[in-house]
Short mmCIF file of C-alpha atoms in Angstrom, two decimals:
data_model
loop_
_atom_site.label_atom_id
_atom_site.label_comp_id
_atom_site.label_asym_id
_atom_site.label_seq_id
_atom_site.Cartn_x
_atom_site.Cartn_y
_atom_site.Cartn_z
CA MET A 1 0.00 0.00 0.00
CA HIS A 2 2.60 2.49 1.09
CA LYS A 3 4.74 1.51 -1.86
CA THR A 4 1.96 2.19 -4.41
CA VAL A 5 1.10 5.55 -2.92
CA THR A 6 4.77 6.50 -2.79
CA LEU A 7 5.30 5.58 -6.43
CA ASP A 8 2.23 7.59 -7.54
CA MET A 9 3.48 10.54 -5.51
CA ALA A 10 6.96 10.21 -6.99
CA GLU A 11 5.52 10.13 -10.50
CA SER A 12 3.46 13.27 -9.88
CA ILE A 13 6.55 15.05 -8.51
CA LEU A 14 8.57 14.03 -11.57
CA GLU A 15 5.78 15.14 -13.90
CA ALA A 16 5.47 18.52 -12.17
CA ASN A 17 9.24 18.92 -12.44
CA ARG A 18 9.18 18.21 -16.17
CA GLY A 19 6.55 20.93 -16.62
CA LEU A 20 8.59 23.47 -14.68
CA ALA A 21 11.72 22.49 -16.62
CA LEU A 22 9.90 23.35 -19.86
CA GLN A 23 9.01 26.76 -18.37
CA ASN A 24 12.67 27.37 -17.50
CA ARG A 25 13.66 26.33 -21.00
CA ALA A 26 11.17 28.77 -22.52
CA LEU A 27 12.48 31.50 -20.23
CA PHE A 28 16.07 30.90 -21.36
CA LYS A 29 14.98 30.84 -24.99
CA GLY A 30 12.94 34.03 -24.62
CA HIS A 31 16.06 35.83 -23.41
CA GLY A 32 18.38 34.25 -25.97
CA VAL A 33 20.32 32.54 -23.20
CA ARG A 34 22.02 29.20 -23.64
CA ALA A 35 21.91 27.04 -20.51
CA PHE A 36 23.86 23.93 -19.53
CA ASP A 37 23.37 21.59 -16.56
CA PHE A 38 26.58 20.24 -14.99
CA LEU A 39 26.28 16.98 -13.04
CA GLY A 40 28.91 14.86 -11.35
CA ALA A 41 30.11 13.58 -8.00
CA VAL A 42 31.58 15.86 -5.36
CA GLY A 43 35.12 16.76 -6.40
CA SER A 44 34.74 15.83 -10.06
CA GLY A 45 35.73 19.38 -10.97
CA LYS A 46 32.45 20.92 -12.13
CA THR A 47 33.15 24.32 -10.55
CA MET A 48 36.64 24.65 -11.99
CA LEU A 49 35.46 23.58 -15.46
CA ILE A 50 32.84 26.35 -15.34
CA GLU A 51 35.52 28.84 -14.24
CA ARG A 52 37.65 27.84 -17.25
CA LEU A 53 34.67 28.01 -19.62
CA GLN A 54 33.92 31.50 -18.28
CA GLU A 55 37.45 32.61 -19.26
CA LEU A 56 37.00 31.34 -22.82
CA LEU A 57 33.53 32.87 -23.12
CA GLU A 58 34.63 36.22 -21.70
CA ALA A 59 37.39 36.36 -24.31
CA ARG A 60 34.63 36.04 -26.93
CA GLY A 61 32.64 38.83 -25.34
CA GLN A 62 30.04 36.47 -23.87
CA ARG A 63 28.62 37.17 -20.40
CA VAL A 64 28.24 34.19 -18.06
CA GLY A 65 25.80 33.44 -15.26
CA ALA A 66 25.70 30.43 -12.96
CA ILE A 67 23.54 28.72 -10.40
CA ALA A 68 25.66 27.10 -7.69
CA GLY A 69 23.71 24.13 -6.31
CA ASP A 70 24.83 22.46 -3.10
CA VAL A 71 23.29 20.85 -0.06
CA ALA A 72 24.88 23.51 2.13
CA GLY A 73 27.35 26.37 2.02
CA ASP A 74 28.39 28.89 -0.59
CA ASP A 75 31.90 27.77 -1.53
CA ASP A 76 31.13 27.40 -5.23
CA HIS A 77 28.97 30.52 -5.32
CA ARG A 78 31.82 32.63 -3.93
CA ARG A 79 34.24 31.11 -6.44
CA PHE A 80 31.87 32.02 -9.28
CA LEU A 81 31.50 35.59 -8.05
CA ALA A 82 35.27 35.94 -7.72
CA ALA A 83 35.57 34.77 -11.35
CA GLY A 84 33.22 37.53 -12.50
CA ILE A 85 30.27 35.20 -13.04
CA ALA A 86 26.75 36.43 -12.20
CA SER A 87 26.04 33.72 -9.66
CA GLU A 88 23.00 32.66 -7.63
CA ASN A 89 23.47 30.28 -4.70
CA LEU A 90 21.02 27.42 -4.21
CA ASN A 91 21.13 25.30 -1.06
CA THR A 92 18.92 22.21 -1.06
CA GLY A 93 19.15 21.73 2.71
CA LYS A 94 18.67 17.99 2.77
CA ASP A 95 17.76 17.27 -0.83
CA CYS A 96 20.14 15.40 -3.03
CA HIS A 97 19.48 17.24 -6.29
CA LEU A 98 18.27 20.52 -7.74
CA ASP A 99 14.77 20.61 -9.18
CA ALA A 100 13.25 22.86 -11.83
CA HIS A 101 11.18 24.69 -9.22
CA MET A 102 14.24 25.80 -7.25
CA VAL A 103 16.05 26.75 -10.44
CA GLY A 104 13.03 28.76 -11.58
CA HIS A 105 13.21 30.84 -8.38
CA ALA A 106 16.94 31.39 -8.82
CA LEU A 107 16.26 32.60 -12.36
CA GLU A 108 13.79 35.17 -11.03
CA ARG A 109 16.71 36.72 -9.15
CA MET A 110 19.03 36.69 -12.19
CA ASP A 111 18.79 39.35 -14.88
CA LEU A 112 18.72 37.15 -17.96
CA ASP A 113 19.15 40.15 -20.23
CA LEU A 114 22.64 40.60 -18.83
CA VAL A 115 23.95 37.08 -19.56
CA ASP A 116 24.46 35.00 -22.68
CA VAL A 117 25.29 31.63 -21.14
CA VAL A 118 24.10 30.13 -17.84
CA PHE A 119 25.73 27.13 -16.17
CA ILE A 120 23.67 25.24 -13.61
CA GLU A 121 25.94 23.30 -11.27
CA ASN A 122 23.95 20.51 -9.69
CA VAL A 123 24.51 18.95 -6.25
CA GLY A 124 27.50 16.56 -6.27
CA ASN A 125 25.66 13.28 -6.78
CA LEU A 126 25.51 10.78 -9.63
CA VAL A 127 22.13 9.25 -8.81
CA CYS A 128 19.27 11.57 -7.91
CA PRO A 129 19.83 14.49 -10.34
CA ALA A 130 19.33 12.09 -13.27
CA ASP A 131 15.54 12.19 -12.84
CA PHE A 132 15.20 15.97 -12.63
CA PRO A 133 15.67 17.94 -15.84
CA LEU A 134 16.08 21.64 -15.07
CA GLY A 135 15.41 23.28 -18.41
CA ALA A 136 18.97 23.44 -19.72
CA GLU A 137 19.51 22.55 -23.37
CA LYS A 138 22.27 20.05 -22.60
CA ARG A 139 23.25 17.94 -19.62
CA VAL A 140 26.96 17.60 -19.04
CA VAL A 141 28.09 14.72 -16.82
CA VAL A 142 31.58 15.10 -15.33
CA ILE A 143 33.75 12.22 -14.08
CA SER A 144 37.14 12.54 -12.43
CA THR A 145 39.88 10.01 -13.10
CA THR A 146 40.42 9.90 -9.33
CA GLU A 147 37.06 8.16 -8.94
CA GLY A 148 38.53 5.00 -10.46
CA ASP A 149 37.53 3.34 -13.72
CA ASP A 150 34.14 1.98 -12.60
CA THR A 151 32.02 5.12 -12.23
CA VAL A 152 30.20 4.66 -15.55
CA ARG A 153 29.43 1.00 -14.89
CA LYS A 154 28.00 1.89 -11.49
CA HIS A 155 25.71 4.68 -12.77
CA PRO A 156 24.41 3.70 -16.21
CA LEU A 157 21.27 5.85 -16.14
CA ILE A 158 22.90 9.24 -15.77
CA PHE A 159 25.49 8.46 -18.45
CA ARG A 160 22.93 7.05 -20.86
CA ASP A 161 21.08 10.38 -20.83
CA ALA A 162 24.16 12.64 -20.92
CA ASP A 163 24.47 15.05 -23.84
CA VAL A 164 28.17 15.58 -23.15
CA CYS A 165 30.49 13.48 -20.99
CA VAL A 166 33.66 14.99 -19.52
CA LEU A 167 36.51 12.94 -18.08
CA ASN A 168 38.32 15.48 -15.94
CA LYS A 169 41.63 15.44 -14.03
CA ALA A 170 43.23 13.64 -16.97
CA ASP A 171 46.63 14.60 -15.52
CA LEU A 172 45.95 12.40 -12.47
CA ALA A 173 45.02 9.26 -14.42
CA GLU A 174 48.55 7.87 -14.33
CA PRO A 175 49.29 8.66 -10.64
CA VAL A 176 46.04 6.94 -9.56
CA GLY A 177 46.51 4.05 -12.00
CA VAL A 178 43.34 4.62 -14.02
CA ASP A 179 43.04 3.72 -17.70
CA MET A 180 40.98 6.45 -19.38
CA ASP A 181 40.31 4.19 -22.37
CA VAL A 182 38.37 1.79 -20.13
CA ILE A 183 36.10 4.61 -18.97
CA GLU A 184 35.50 5.84 -22.52
CA ARG A 185 34.76 2.30 -23.71
CA ASP A 186 32.26 1.77 -20.88
CA PHE A 187 30.61 5.06 -21.74
CA ARG A 188 30.31 4.14 -25.42
CA THR A 189 28.54 0.87 -24.60
CA ILE A 190 25.61 2.81 -23.13
CA ASN A 191 25.77 6.14 -24.99
CA ASN A 192 26.78 6.47 -28.63
CA HIS A 193 25.54 10.00 -29.29
CA ALA A 194 27.29 12.27 -26.76
CA PRO A 195 30.81 13.69 -27.20
CA PHE A 196 33.31 12.26 -24.69
CA ILE A 197 35.91 14.87 -23.81
CA ARG A 198 39.05 14.48 -21.70
CA THR A 199 39.98 17.60 -19.77
CA CYS A 200 42.27 18.92 -17.10
CA ALA A 201 40.44 21.90 -15.62
CA ARG A 202 43.52 22.90 -13.61
CA THR A 203 45.62 23.51 -16.76
CA GLY A 204 42.67 24.25 -19.05
CA GLU A 205 43.54 21.36 -21.36
CA GLY A 206 40.55 20.18 -23.38
CA VAL A 207 38.23 22.93 -22.14
CA ASP A 208 38.16 24.55 -25.59
CA ARG A 209 36.84 21.29 -27.03
CA LEU A 210 34.25 21.13 -24.25
CA LEU A 211 33.07 24.63 -25.14
CA GLU A 212 32.73 23.70 -28.80
CA ALA A 213 30.70 20.62 -27.86
CA LEU A 214 28.39 22.76 -25.72
CA LEU A 215 27.82 25.45 -28.33
CA ASP A 216 27.60 22.97 -31.22
CA MET B 1 -1.32 19.29 -0.23
CA HIS B 2 1.11 17.11 -2.16
CA LYS B 3 3.95 18.40 -0.02
CA THR B 4 2.22 17.42 3.25
CA VAL B 5 1.37 13.95 2.04
CA THR B 6 4.88 13.46 0.74
CA LEU B 7 6.43 14.52 4.03
CA ASP B 8 4.15 12.17 6.00
CA MET B 9 5.03 9.36 3.65
CA ALA B 10 8.72 10.14 3.94
CA GLU B 11 8.48 10.09 7.73
CA SER B 12 6.74 6.72 7.72
CA ILE B 13 9.42 5.32 5.43
CA LEU B 14 12.18 6.62 7.70
CA GLU B 15 10.43 5.22 10.76
CA ALA B 16 10.00 1.81 9.16
CA ASN B 17 13.67 1.88 8.21
CA ARG B 18 14.72 2.65 11.79
CA GLY B 19 12.72 -0.37 12.99
CA LEU B 20 14.34 -2.67 10.44
CA ALA B 21 17.78 -1.28 11.30
CA LEU B 22 17.21 -2.28 14.94
CA GLN B 23 16.32 -5.80 13.76
CA ASN B 24 19.56 -5.97 11.76
CA ARG B 25 21.48 -4.74 14.78
CA ALA B 26 19.91 -7.44 16.97
CA LEU B 27 20.77 -10.04 14.32
CA PHE B 28 24.43 -8.97 14.27
CA LYS B 29 24.55 -8.98 18.07
CA GLY B 30 22.92 -12.40 18.30
CA HIS B 31 25.69 -13.83 16.13
CA GLY B 32 28.49 -11.93 17.86
CA VAL B 33 29.21 -10.04 14.63
CA ARG B 34 30.55 -6.49 14.58
CA ALA B 35 29.16 -4.44 11.70
CA PHE B 36 30.32 -1.13 10.21
CA ASP B 37 28.62 1.06 7.59
CA PHE B 38 30.97 2.78 5.12
CA LEU B 39 29.66 5.93 3.44
CA GLY B 40 31.34 8.33 1.04
CA ALA B 41 31.26 9.66 -2.49
CA VAL B 42 32.09 7.53 -5.51
CA GLY B 43 35.86 7.10 -5.66
CA SER B 44 36.54 8.06 -2.05
CA GLY B 45 38.20 4.69 -1.56
CA LYS B 46 35.66 2.76 0.52
CA THR B 47 36.26 -0.54 -1.25
CA MET B 48 40.04 -0.41 -0.99
CA LEU B 49 39.88 0.57 2.69
CA ILE B 50 37.74 -2.50 3.35
CA GLU B 51 40.21 -4.67 1.41
CA ARG B 52 43.04 -3.34 3.62
CA LEU B 53 41.00 -3.84 6.81
CA GLN B 54 40.31 -7.42 5.71
CA GLU B 55 44.08 -8.07 5.48
CA LEU B 56 44.62 -6.81 9.03
CA LEU B 57 41.65 -8.73 10.39
CA GLU B 58 42.65 -11.94 8.60
CA ALA B 59 46.09 -11.71 10.23
CA ARG B 60 44.27 -11.67 13.58
CA GLY B 61 42.25 -14.74 12.65
CA GLN B 62 39.06 -12.75 12.12
CA ARG B 63 36.70 -13.65 9.27
CA VAL B 64 35.24 -10.81 7.23
CA GLY B 65 31.96 -10.41 5.36
CA ALA B 66 30.78 -7.49 3.27
CA ILE B 67 27.72 -6.12 1.55
CA ALA B 68 28.64 -4.31 -1.66
CA GLY B 69 26.02 -1.63 -2.28
CA ASP B 70 25.84 0.11 -5.65
CA VAL B 71 23.23 1.46 -8.02
CA ALA B 72 24.36 -1.03 -10.65
CA GLY B 73 27.08 -3.56 -11.39
CA ASP B 74 29.18 -5.89 -9.30
CA ASP B 75 32.65 -4.31 -9.48
CA ASP B 76 33.06 -3.98 -5.72
CA HIS B 77 31.43 -7.34 -5.01
CA ARG B 78 33.94 -9.10 -7.27
CA ARG B 79 36.82 -7.25 -5.62
CA PHE B 80 35.61 -8.38 -2.20
CA LEU B 81 35.30 -12.00 -3.33
CA ALA B 82 38.80 -11.88 -4.84
CA ALA B 83 40.08 -10.61 -1.47
CA GLY B 84 38.59 -13.61 0.32
CA ILE B 85 35.68 -11.66 1.80
CA ALA B 86 32.26 -13.33 2.10
CA SER B 87 30.45 -10.77 -0.05
CA GLU B 88 26.83 -10.15 -0.98
CA ASN B 89 26.04 -7.78 -3.86
CA LEU B 90 23.21 -5.27 -3.48
CA ASN B 91 22.06 -3.21 -6.46
CA THR B 92 19.60 -0.43 -5.71
CA GLY B 93 18.57 0.02 -9.35
CA LYS B 94 17.62 3.67 -9.18
CA ASP B 95 17.82 4.34 -5.46
CA CYS B 96 20.54 6.55 -4.10
CA HIS B 97 21.18 4.69 -0.83
CA LEU B 98 20.91 1.32 0.87
CA ASP B 99 18.07 0.83 3.34
CA ALA B 100 17.74 -1.54 6.29
CA HIS B 101 15.20 -3.67 4.43
CA MET B 102 17.60 -4.44 1.56
CA VAL B 103 20.43 -5.09 4.00
CA GLY B 104 18.19 -7.43 6.01
CA HIS B 105 17.62 -9.54 2.88
CA ALA B 106 21.33 -9.62 2.09
CA LEU B 107 21.97 -10.82 5.64
CA GLU B 108 19.54 -13.70 5.11
CA ARG B 109 21.88 -14.93 2.37
CA MET B 110 25.02 -14.53 4.51
CA ASP B 111 25.98 -17.17 7.10
CA LEU B 112 26.62 -14.90 10.09
CA ASP B 113 28.11 -17.79 12.06
CA LEU B 114 31.02 -17.83 9.60
CA VAL B 115 32.03 -14.17 9.95
CA ASP B 116 33.25 -11.97 12.80
CA VAL B 117 33.11 -8.56 11.14
CA VAL B 118 30.77 -7.28 8.40
CA PHE B 119 31.41 -4.15 6.37
CA ILE B 120 28.43 -2.57 4.63
CA GLU B 121 29.58 -0.43 1.73
CA ASN B 122 26.86 2.07 0.91
CA VAL B 123 26.11 3.62 -2.48
CA GLY B 124 28.63 6.35 -3.36
CA ASN B 125 26.66 9.40 -2.23
CA LEU B 126 27.09 11.92 0.57
CA VAL B 127 23.46 12.99 0.89
CA CYS B 128 20.77 10.33 0.91
CA PRO B 129 22.43 7.54 2.94
CA ALA B 130 22.59 9.92 5.94
CA ASP B 131 18.91 9.34 6.75
CA PHE B 132 18.99 5.55 6.56
CA PRO B 133 20.70 3.71 9.43
CA LEU B 134 21.28 0.08 8.47
CA GLY B 135 21.93 -1.57 11.83
CA ALA B 136 25.71 -1.24 11.94
CA GLU B 137 27.28 -0.23 15.25
CA LYS B 138 29.31 2.57 13.69
CA ARG B 139 29.02 4.74 10.61
CA VAL B 140 32.29 5.53 8.89
CA VAL B 141 32.29 8.48 6.49
CA VAL B 142 35.15 8.50 3.96
CA ILE B 143 36.42 11.60 2.15
CA SER B 144 39.14 11.68 -0.49
CA THR B 145 41.62 14.54 -0.66
CA THR B 146 40.91 14.64 -4.42
CA GLU B 147 37.40 15.94 -3.68
CA GLY B 148 38.90 19.29 -2.64
CA ASP B 149 38.76 20.87 0.80
CA ASP B 150 35.05 21.78 0.83
CA THR B 151 33.33 18.39 1.09
CA VAL B 152 32.61 18.68 4.83
CA ARG B 153 31.22 22.21 4.52
CA LYS B 154 28.92 21.06 1.72
CA HIS B 155 27.52 18.05 3.60
CA PRO B 156 27.27 18.94 7.29
CA LEU B 157 24.55 16.41 8.19
CA ILE B 158 26.39 13.23 7.25
CA PHE B 159 29.58 14.40 8.99
CA ARG B 160 27.74 15.54 12.12
CA ASP B 161 26.41 11.99 12.59
CA ALA B 162 29.63 10.14 11.67
CA ASP B 163 31.14 7.83 14.29
CA VAL B 164 34.47 7.78 12.46
CA CYS B 165 35.71 10.10 9.71
CA VAL B 166 38.41 8.95 7.29
CA LEU B 167 40.38 11.32 5.07
CA ASN B 168 41.72 8.98 2.41
CA LYS B 169 44.24 9.39 -0.45
CA ALA B 170 46.44 11.44 1.88
CA ASP B 171 49.30 10.88 -0.60
CA LEU B 172 47.42 12.91 -3.23
CA ALA B 173 46.77 15.96 -1.01
CA GLU B 174 49.89 17.74 -2.19
CA PRO B 175 49.52 16.99 -5.93
CA VAL B 176 45.92 18.26 -5.90
CA GLY B 177 46.77 21.23 -3.69
CA VAL B 178 44.50 20.33 -0.78
CA ASP B 179 45.26 21.27 2.83
CA MET B 180 44.19 18.34 5.01
CA ASP B 181 44.22 20.56 8.11
CA VAL B 182 41.39 22.65 6.65
CA ILE B 183 39.24 19.55 6.20
CA GLU B 184 39.95 18.32 9.74
CA ARG B 185 39.19 21.77 11.18
CA ASP B 186 35.87 21.93 9.28
CA PHE B 187 35.00 18.47 10.56
CA ARG B 188 35.78 19.41 14.17
CA THR B 189 33.46 22.43 14.02
CA ILE B 190 30.46 20.11 13.52
CA ASN B 191 31.62 16.87 15.15
CA ASN B 192 33.75 16.74 18.28
CA HIS B 193 33.23 13.09 19.23
CA ALA B 194 34.38 11.02 16.23
CA PRO B 195 37.99 10.06 15.50
CA PHE B 196 39.37 11.73 12.36
CA ILE B 197 41.88 9.44 10.65
CA ARG B 198 44.11 10.17 7.67
CA THR B 199 44.76 7.16 5.48
CA CYS B 200 46.24 6.08 2.19
CA ALA B 201 44.42 2.87 1.33
CA ARG B 202 46.79 2.22 -1.57
CA THR B 203 49.84 1.92 0.73
CA GLY B 204 47.90 0.87 3.82
CA GLU B 205 49.08 3.91 5.78
CA GLY B 206 46.76 4.72 8.67
CA VAL B 207 44.52 1.70 8.17
CA ASP B 208 45.75 0.14 11.43
CA ARG B 209 44.54 3.24 13.29
CA LEU B 210 41.22 3.04 11.47
CA LEU B 211 40.82 -0.57 12.59
CA GLU B 212 41.55 0.37 16.20
CA ALA B 213 38.96 3.15 16.01
CA LEU B 214 36.38 0.71 14.67
CA LEU B 215 37.00 -1.98 17.26
CA ASP B 216 37.40 0.49 20.13
#
């Protein structure tokens, strides 16, 4: 009994989220803003990748906004502000993912006429965010080599639906004994449409190719 | 309306879980088994720490069992078996955490008279598992230096309730530019009762102190 009710409730929450995600998408489109959702475990390097993308976009005269999603704190938000990004902080409190409703409220506080690209950095988590589209045009899933070579095999759903996959901290693959080819091969067995891009956010290596994949 | 119903439902699920966790705890106690729940993000090193603990326990004549919890796959389960650990694999499918019900079923398949210590490796996630005790006597939360120095600040709840905190991959702190003292200081501001232990599972450094903290 409980199970059935819970599943119905979950489905209605997911359906409501999908509706709100479409509203967010329309809002972005209405303002000519391109939006990208960044997902990945804690420490995969999402924040630093966005900082590097901001540098490349700024050099092209593009203005960048971001939503910094975390359970608690404002570490990423402060980093974005320091990088000259128009940032909004979103704390989920106990929730394990952003939802389109929260993002919609953050967008009310952001002047979308003053930005060209918005990055939405999700809570560091490879499970729950998969079910909650936020209205971005592409979902970017970030892995770090330091997670080992089994992250894709352990989380097939989120990688199956990725529009872009980033394997970050490429410079640490050798020190931690991880074969990047294994990760790419695993990814290709479940997703044959999304670009797979190796990066090192610290040095900026590969970030230009990531930007091209996003804007493509 | 939906929100109220959902919260009630969530509370009844959490309450049912607490009851089942107490049953698991009684089961462990009845068989003289000591059980420890390992939590941490994907790639924090939970599996390798358990492999190292198994080596130390085996040398003391102790027999080790494990429950390998993951969304999908059997990578960790196969590693445990290869290490001589009596392992049961638990796939959550879409769920972001183990619960006491699933663990109870895994324990039905494990001969608790043939093991002295059981490690329960939770799904790699620093949010959702916090709310679901499984019946273990201690909860061990593992961080990796490669996650950066802000993991504790971003996830206060799970660290507040930790019985032991492990900062793993200590050897990589310098290469990734992370100050381990910052992480320990953040941890101490929200938890002043749990041991904080720096380890390098790859070399085994610190794992003896972790074992003492567990068995203490």
